[in-house]
Each structure stands twice: as structure tokens, then as C-alpha cells.
Short mmCIF file of C-alpha atoms and ligand atoms in Angstrom, two decimals:
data_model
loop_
_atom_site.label_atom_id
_atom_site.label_comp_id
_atom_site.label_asym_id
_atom_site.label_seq_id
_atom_site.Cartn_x
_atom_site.Cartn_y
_atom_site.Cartn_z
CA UNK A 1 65.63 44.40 64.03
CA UNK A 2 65.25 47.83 63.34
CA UNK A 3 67.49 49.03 59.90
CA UNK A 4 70.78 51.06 60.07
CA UNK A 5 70.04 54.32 58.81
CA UNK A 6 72.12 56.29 56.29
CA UNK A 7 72.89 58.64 53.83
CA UNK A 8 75.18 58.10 50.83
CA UNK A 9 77.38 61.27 50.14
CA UNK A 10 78.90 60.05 46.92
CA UNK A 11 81.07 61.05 43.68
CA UNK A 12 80.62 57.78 41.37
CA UNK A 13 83.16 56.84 40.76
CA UNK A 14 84.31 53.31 39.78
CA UNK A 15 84.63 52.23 43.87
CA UNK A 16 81.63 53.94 44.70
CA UNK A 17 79.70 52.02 42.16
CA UNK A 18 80.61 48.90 44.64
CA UNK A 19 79.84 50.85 47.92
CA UNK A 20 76.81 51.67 46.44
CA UNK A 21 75.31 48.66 45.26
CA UNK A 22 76.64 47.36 48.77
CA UNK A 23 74.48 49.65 50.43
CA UNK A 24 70.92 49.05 48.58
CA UNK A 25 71.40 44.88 48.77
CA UNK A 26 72.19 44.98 52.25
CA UNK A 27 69.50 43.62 54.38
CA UNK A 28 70.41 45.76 57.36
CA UNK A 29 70.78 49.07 55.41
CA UNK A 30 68.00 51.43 55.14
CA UNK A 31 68.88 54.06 52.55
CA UNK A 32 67.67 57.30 52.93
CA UNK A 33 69.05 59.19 50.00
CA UNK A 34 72.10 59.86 47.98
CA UNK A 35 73.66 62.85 48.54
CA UNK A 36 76.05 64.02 45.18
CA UNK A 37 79.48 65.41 45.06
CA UNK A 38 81.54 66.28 42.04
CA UNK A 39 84.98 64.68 42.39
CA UNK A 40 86.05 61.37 40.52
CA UNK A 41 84.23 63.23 37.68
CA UNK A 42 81.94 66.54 37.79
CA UNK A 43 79.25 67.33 39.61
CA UNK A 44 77.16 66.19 36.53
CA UNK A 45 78.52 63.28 35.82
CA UNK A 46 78.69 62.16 38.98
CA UNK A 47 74.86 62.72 39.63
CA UNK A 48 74.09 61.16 36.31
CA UNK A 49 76.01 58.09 36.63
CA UNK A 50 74.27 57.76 40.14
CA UNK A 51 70.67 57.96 38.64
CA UNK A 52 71.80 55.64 35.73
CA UNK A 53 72.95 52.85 38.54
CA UNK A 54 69.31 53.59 40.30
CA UNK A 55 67.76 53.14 37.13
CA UNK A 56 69.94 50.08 36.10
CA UNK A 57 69.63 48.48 39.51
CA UNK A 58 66.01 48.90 39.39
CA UNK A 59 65.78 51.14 42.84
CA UNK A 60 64.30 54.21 41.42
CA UNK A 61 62.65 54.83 44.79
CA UNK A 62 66.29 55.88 46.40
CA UNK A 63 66.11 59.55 46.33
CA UNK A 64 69.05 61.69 44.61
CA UNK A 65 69.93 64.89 45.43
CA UNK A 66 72.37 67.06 43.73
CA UNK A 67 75.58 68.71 46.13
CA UNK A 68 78.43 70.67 45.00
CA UNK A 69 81.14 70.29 42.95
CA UNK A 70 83.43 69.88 45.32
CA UNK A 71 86.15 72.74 46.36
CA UNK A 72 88.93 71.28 43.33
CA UNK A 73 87.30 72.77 40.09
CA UNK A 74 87.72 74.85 37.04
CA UNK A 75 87.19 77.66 38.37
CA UNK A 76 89.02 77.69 42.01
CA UNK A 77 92.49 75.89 40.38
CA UNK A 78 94.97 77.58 38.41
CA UNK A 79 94.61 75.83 34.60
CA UNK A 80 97.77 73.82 34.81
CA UNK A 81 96.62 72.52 38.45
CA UNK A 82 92.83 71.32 37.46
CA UNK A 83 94.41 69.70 34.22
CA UNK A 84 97.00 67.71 36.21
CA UNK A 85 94.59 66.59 38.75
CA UNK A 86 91.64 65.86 35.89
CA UNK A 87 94.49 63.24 34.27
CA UNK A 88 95.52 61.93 37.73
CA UNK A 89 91.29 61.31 38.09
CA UNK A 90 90.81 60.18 34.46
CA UNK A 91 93.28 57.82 34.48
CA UNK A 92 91.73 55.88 37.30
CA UNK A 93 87.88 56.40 36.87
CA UNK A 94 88.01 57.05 32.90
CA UNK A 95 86.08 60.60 31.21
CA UNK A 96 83.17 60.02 32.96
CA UNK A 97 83.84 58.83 36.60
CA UNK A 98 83.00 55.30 35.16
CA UNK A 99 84.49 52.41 33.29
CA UNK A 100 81.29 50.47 32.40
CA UNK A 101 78.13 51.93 30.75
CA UNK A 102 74.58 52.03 32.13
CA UNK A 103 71.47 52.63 30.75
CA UNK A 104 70.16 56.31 30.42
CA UNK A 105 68.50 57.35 33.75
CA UNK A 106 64.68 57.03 33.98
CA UNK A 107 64.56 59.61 37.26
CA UNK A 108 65.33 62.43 38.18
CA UNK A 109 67.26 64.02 40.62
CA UNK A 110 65.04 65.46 43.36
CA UNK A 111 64.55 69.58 43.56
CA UNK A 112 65.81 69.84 47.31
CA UNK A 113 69.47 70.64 47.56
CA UNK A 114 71.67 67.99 48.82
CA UNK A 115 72.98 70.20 52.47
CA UNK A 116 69.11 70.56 53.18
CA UNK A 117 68.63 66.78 52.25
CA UNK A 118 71.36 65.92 54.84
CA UNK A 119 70.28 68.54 57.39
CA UNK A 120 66.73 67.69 57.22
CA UNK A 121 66.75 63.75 57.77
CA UNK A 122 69.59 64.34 60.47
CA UNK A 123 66.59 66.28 62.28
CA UNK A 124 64.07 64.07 61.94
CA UNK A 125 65.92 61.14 62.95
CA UNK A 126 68.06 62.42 66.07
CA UNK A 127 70.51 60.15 67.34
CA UNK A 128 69.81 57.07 64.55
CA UNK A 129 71.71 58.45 61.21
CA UNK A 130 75.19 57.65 59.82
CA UNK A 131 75.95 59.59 57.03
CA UNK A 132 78.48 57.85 54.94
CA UNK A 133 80.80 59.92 52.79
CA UNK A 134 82.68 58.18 50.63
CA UNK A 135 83.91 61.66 48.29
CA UNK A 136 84.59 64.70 48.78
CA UNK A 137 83.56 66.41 51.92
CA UNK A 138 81.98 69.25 50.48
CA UNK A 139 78.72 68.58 51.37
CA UNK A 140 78.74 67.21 54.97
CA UNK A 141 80.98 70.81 55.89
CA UNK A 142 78.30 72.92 53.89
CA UNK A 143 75.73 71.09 56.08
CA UNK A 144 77.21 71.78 59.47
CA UNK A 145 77.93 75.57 58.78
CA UNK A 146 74.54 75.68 57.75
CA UNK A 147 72.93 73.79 60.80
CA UNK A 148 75.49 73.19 63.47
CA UNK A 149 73.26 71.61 65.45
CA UNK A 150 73.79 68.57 63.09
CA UNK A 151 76.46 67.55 65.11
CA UNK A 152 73.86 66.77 67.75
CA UNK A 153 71.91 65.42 65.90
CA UNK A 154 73.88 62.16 63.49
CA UNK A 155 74.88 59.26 64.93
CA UNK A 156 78.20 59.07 63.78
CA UNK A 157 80.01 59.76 60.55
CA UNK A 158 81.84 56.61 57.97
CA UNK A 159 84.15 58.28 55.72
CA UNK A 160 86.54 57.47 53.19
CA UNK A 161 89.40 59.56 53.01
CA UNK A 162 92.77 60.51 54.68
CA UNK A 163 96.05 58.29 55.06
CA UNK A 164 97.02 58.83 58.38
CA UNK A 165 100.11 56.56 58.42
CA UNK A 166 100.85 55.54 54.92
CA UNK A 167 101.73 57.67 52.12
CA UNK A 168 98.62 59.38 50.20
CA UNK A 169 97.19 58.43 46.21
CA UNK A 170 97.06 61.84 44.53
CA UNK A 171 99.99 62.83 45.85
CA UNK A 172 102.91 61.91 48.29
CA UNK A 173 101.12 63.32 51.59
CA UNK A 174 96.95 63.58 50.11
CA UNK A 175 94.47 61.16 49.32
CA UNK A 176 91.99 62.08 47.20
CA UNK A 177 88.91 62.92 48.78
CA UNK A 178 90.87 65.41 51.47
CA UNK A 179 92.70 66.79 48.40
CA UNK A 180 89.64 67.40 46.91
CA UNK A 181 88.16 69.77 49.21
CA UNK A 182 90.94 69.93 52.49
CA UNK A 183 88.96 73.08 54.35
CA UNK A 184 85.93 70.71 54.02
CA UNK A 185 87.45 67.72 55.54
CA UNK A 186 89.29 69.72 58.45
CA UNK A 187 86.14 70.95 59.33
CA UNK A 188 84.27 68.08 59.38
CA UNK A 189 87.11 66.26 61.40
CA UNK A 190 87.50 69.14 64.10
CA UNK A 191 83.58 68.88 64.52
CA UNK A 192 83.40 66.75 67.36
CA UNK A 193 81.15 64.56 65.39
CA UNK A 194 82.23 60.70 66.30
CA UNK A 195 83.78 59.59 62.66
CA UNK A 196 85.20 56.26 61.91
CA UNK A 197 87.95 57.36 59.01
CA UNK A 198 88.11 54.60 56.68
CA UNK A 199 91.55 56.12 54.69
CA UNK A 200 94.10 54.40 52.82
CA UNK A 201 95.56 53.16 55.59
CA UNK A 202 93.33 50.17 55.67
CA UNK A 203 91.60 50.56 51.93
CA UNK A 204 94.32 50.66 49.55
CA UNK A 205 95.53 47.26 49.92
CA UNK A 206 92.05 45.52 50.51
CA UNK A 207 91.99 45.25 46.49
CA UNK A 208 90.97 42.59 44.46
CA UNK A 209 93.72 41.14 42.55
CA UNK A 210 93.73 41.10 38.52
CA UNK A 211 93.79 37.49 38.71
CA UNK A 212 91.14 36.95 41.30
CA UNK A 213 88.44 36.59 38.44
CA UNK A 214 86.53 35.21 40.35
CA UNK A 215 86.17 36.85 43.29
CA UNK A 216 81.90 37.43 42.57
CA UNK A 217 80.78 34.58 40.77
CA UNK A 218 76.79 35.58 40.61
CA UNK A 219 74.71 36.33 38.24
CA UNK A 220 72.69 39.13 39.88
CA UNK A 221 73.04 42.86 37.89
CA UNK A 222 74.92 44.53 40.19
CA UNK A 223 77.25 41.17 40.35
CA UNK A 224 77.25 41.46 36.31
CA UNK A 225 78.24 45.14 36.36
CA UNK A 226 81.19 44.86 38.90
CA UNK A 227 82.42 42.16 36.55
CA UNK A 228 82.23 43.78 33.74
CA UNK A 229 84.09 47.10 35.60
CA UNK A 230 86.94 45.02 36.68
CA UNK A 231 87.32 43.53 33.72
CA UNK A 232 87.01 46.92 31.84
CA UNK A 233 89.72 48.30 34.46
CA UNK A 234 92.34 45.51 34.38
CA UNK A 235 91.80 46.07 30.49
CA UNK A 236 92.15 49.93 30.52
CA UNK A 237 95.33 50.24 32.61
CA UNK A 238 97.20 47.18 31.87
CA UNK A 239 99.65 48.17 34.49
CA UNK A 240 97.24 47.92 37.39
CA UNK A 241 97.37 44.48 38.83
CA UNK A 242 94.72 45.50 41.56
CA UNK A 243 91.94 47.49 42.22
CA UNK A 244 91.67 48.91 45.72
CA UNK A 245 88.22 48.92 47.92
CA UNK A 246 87.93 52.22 49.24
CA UNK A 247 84.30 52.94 49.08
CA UNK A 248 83.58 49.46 49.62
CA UNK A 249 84.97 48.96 52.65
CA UNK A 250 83.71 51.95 54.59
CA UNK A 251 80.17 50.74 53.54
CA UNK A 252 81.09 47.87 55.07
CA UNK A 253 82.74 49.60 58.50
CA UNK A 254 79.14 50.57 58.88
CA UNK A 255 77.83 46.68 58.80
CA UNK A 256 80.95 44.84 60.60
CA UNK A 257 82.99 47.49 62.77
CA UNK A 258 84.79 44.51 64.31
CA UNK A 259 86.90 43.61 61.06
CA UNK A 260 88.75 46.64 61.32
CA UNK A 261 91.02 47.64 64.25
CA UNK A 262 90.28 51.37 65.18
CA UNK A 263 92.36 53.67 67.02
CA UNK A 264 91.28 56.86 68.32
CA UNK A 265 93.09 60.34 67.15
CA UNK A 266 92.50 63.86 66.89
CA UNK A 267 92.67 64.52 63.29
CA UNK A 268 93.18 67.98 61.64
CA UNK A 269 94.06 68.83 57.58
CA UNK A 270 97.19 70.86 56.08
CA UNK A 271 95.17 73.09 53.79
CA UNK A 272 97.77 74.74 51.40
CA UNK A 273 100.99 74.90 50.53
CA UNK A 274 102.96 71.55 48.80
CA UNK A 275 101.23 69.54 51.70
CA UNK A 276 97.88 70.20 51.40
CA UNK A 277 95.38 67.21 51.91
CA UNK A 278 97.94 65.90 54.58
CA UNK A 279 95.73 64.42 57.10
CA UNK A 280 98.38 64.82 60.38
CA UNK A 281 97.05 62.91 63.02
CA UNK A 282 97.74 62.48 66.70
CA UNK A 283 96.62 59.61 69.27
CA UNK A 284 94.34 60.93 71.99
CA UNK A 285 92.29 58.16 73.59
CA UNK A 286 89.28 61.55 74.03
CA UNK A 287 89.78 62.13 70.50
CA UNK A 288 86.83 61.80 68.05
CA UNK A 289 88.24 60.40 65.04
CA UNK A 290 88.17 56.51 65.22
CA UNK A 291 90.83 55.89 62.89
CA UNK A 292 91.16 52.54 60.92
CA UNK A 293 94.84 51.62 61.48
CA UNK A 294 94.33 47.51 60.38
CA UNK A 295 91.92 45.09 58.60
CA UNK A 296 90.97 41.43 58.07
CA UNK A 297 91.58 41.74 54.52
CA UNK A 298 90.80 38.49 53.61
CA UNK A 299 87.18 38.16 55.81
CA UNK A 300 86.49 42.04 54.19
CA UNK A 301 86.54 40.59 50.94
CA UNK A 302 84.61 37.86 51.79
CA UNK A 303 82.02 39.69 53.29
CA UNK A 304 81.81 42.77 50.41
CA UNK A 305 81.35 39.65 48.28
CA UNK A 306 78.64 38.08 50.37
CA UNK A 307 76.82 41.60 50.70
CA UNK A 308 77.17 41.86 46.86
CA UNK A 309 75.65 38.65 46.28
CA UNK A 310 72.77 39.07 48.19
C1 BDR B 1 88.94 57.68 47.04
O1 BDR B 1 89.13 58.56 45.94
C2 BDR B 1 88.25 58.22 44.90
O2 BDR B 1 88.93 58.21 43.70
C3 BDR B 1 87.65 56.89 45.24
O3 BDR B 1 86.31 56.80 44.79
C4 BDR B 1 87.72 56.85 46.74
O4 BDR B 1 86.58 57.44 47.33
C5 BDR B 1 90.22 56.87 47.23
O5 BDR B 1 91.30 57.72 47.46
CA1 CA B 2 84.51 57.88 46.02
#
């Protein structure tokens, strides 16, 4: 059986340290790059905690190729707006964008920018590739302005972001990835593309519980690491009895569509004002947003854990 292609758009990122460890043990996933995005930390943090997980995972072949720093930055945010949203970030994904530390990286990211990554293997694989962002969606709008034809071109799009029916994380009406970068995301959700929008309303209570210690019981590295993360988290914000699968489970959307009940929508993004990030959306049965409105929670977890294990 021929492997599921994608590309990893990613901001790591506690969650996306999961997703991505997901995505190079599974047997059905063929990996075509990483594509990085400044968000749970900046843009070089992000890219060097990706290289360092390469490196520590021992999959230096996985290329790595640098993005932007997402829309939500120093110098596009009043001061007193970047420093509230840098707490609101640091708080959950620490300094860094990670709560566990990994060796120095022994690679480098490749010289090709990450839009022309993303256009470029969309071409040369018409019709097979799923990109999977699971940050900001800087990147994947950057590639489609630069190469519309992309929308012929990919598969289908797995995102995290939105909350479409449930109140958002960053604030009351965003979660964080639209906030991040909301002309990005309206763009790539008015582009006709097919997505399946893995948002809150199915991710944020798919969590592993503080007491569920032993929810990976392996000794592989990536098993150790996760470990040691959770533990690190639980430790870090005492408060926090769970720790949501975001990142994790749209991975996963890719492998077993079935566990999740989609619905389909047309999806836009408010892009300023006290709302913006709210993703509004509207059921239309010709709509191409396949939006995750319910999970198996329990047989998600199971299966992250299996994939994890592998
Ligand atoms: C999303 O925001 C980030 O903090 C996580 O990595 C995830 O992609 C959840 O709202
Ligand atoms: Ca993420």
C-alpha cells in the first residue's frame, strides 16, 4: 500500500512535539518535509526545536525548511498587545515553545524557503499531498498567493485551528492558530481547497488527564520524551489538570477520518476588531470545510498511543 503523503507545517510547540513524532512512527505516513512557522515561540525557536527533535529522534533525513514568523509579532502588534499574547503563549509552551530539552541539532535547516518547499512538492505530486498545518497559517496562504494553482494541485488540507461552536483558547471568540495570523486562515478557508478543520471543538477536551500517568507506558525515545513533557507540564502549571491534543489529533484525522464526526460548512475569519480570530461558520452541505463537530475520545487516545508506540 502506497504511503499517505504529507507535509508538516508546524510551530513546536509542546502538542506539536506529539503530532510530530506521530507523524515519522507512523507506518502509513510518508513525510515529505517540515514546513516552519513562528507561533507557540519564534520563528527561531520554533525551527530549532524542530531540528533538535530530528536530531533527537534520529530522522535527520526529514527535511526542514524555514517559513515565516507568523502575522502576530514584534513588529506588526502594538507593545502592550505582543507582550500579553507572548505570556498567554509562555505560560502554556514555556520561553522556548518547549517544556523538555533536546539535544543541540546536528542538521540544518535546508536553503529553500518553506512557500517554495510547499509549492514545489504540491506540483510534483498532483492530486496525492495533504499538507497538515497544525500552526499558524502563514505559510500555506503565502503559498497559494504565490502559486494559486496549488489549490489544484493538494489533496486536501488537515488543520488545527478554529472553534467553530465552542468558545476559543486565547481569547473568548479565537483559538490560537487563527489568532495568530486571521487574514492567513480566512484565506486559506475561502480557497476552495477541501480542509478537514480539526479546532477546539473536538481537540480541547481529547486531553490526557494529570493522573493518567500512564497513558504511554514504552520505552521508545519519543515515548520517553512525551513522558518527560507531561510530567514537566503537570509540574510547571500546577493548576492544569489536563493537557489537550490538538496537534495530535489532526495528525491522526489524517490516519483514521472515521473517529471523528465531520460536518460540512463554509468557513470564513473576523479579522479585526475585539473579535478577531472568530472562526463564524455556517452549514452548507457544498461547502469545503469538513468541520470536526465530535470525537471518539476514548479510541483517539488509544490510537495516538498505539501510533506513538510504534
Ligand atoms: C493550538 O495552538 C497551539 O498553542 C497548539 O500547538 C495548537 O496548535 C491550539 O489552540
Ligand atoms: Ca501547534
Amino acid at each position: 500500500m502506497s504511503k499517505i503523503k504529507i507535509i508538516l507545517d508546524t510551530d513546536p510547540g509542546n502538542d506539536d512535539l506529539l503530532a510530530i513524532i506521530m507523524a515519522l512512527k507512523s507506518e502509513l505516513i510518508d513525510i515529505r518535509g517540515m514546513t516552519i512557522v513562528g507561533g507557540n515561540a519564534s520563528l527561531e525557536n520554533t525551527t530549532n526545536n524542530a531540528l533538535s527533535l530530528l536530531t533527537y529522534m534520529n530522522r535527520v533525513e526529514v527535511p526542514v525548511y524555514i517559513g515565516d514568523p507568523s502575522a502576530l509579532n514584534e513588529s506588526s502588534t502594538s507593545p502592550e498587545e505582543f507582550d500579553e499574547f507572548k505570556s498567554h503563549r509562555i505560560e502554556i509552551h514555556g520561553e522556548t515553545g518547549l517544556h523538555v530539552s533536546l539535544p543541540s541539532p546536528s542538521i540544518e535547516p535546508r536553503k529553500i524557503h518553506a512557500v517554495d518547499f510547499i509549492i514545489s512538492e504540491a506540483e510534483a505530486n498532483k492530486g496525492e499531498l495533504i499538507l497538515v498545518p497544525i500552526g499558524p497559517l502563514t505559510n500555506i496562504a503565502m503559498a497559494i498567493k504565490k502559486e494559486p494553482n496549488i489549490k489544484d494541485w493538494v489533496k486536501r488540507i488537515h488543520l488545527m485551528g478554529g472553534a467553530v461552536n465552542v468558545p476559543g483558547n486565547v481569547t473568548e471568540h479565537a483559538e490560537f492558530n487563527i489568532y495568530c495570523d486571521p487574514v492567513a486562515a480566512n484565506e486559506v478557508m475561502s480557497s476552495g481547497i477541501g480542509i478537514k478543520l480539526c479546532g477546539l471543538d473536538i481537540t480541547r477536551n481529547t486531553s490526557v488527564k494529570r493522573e493518567e500517568t500512564d497513558w504511554l507506558h514504552g520505552n521508545s525515545p519519543g515515548e520517553k520524551v512525551i513522558r518527560q513533557l507531561l510530567d514537566t507540564v503537570f509540574k510547571k502549571i500546577p493548576d492544569r489538570n489536563y493537557f489537550s491534543l490538538h496537534d495530535p489529533i489532526t495528525v491522526l484525522s489524517v490516519l483514521h477520518p472515521e473517529l471523528i464526526e465531520w460536518e460540512l460548512f463554509d468557513v470564513s475569519v473576523i479579522c479585526n476588531g475585539p473579535e478577531s480570530g472568530k472562526t463564524l461558520g455556517t452549514v452548507n452541505a457544498g461547502g469545503s470545510v469538513a468541520v470536526g463537530v465530535n470525537i471518539d475520545q476514548d479510541l483517539a487516545k488509544i490510537k495516538i498511543a498505539e501510533i506513538l508506540s510504534n
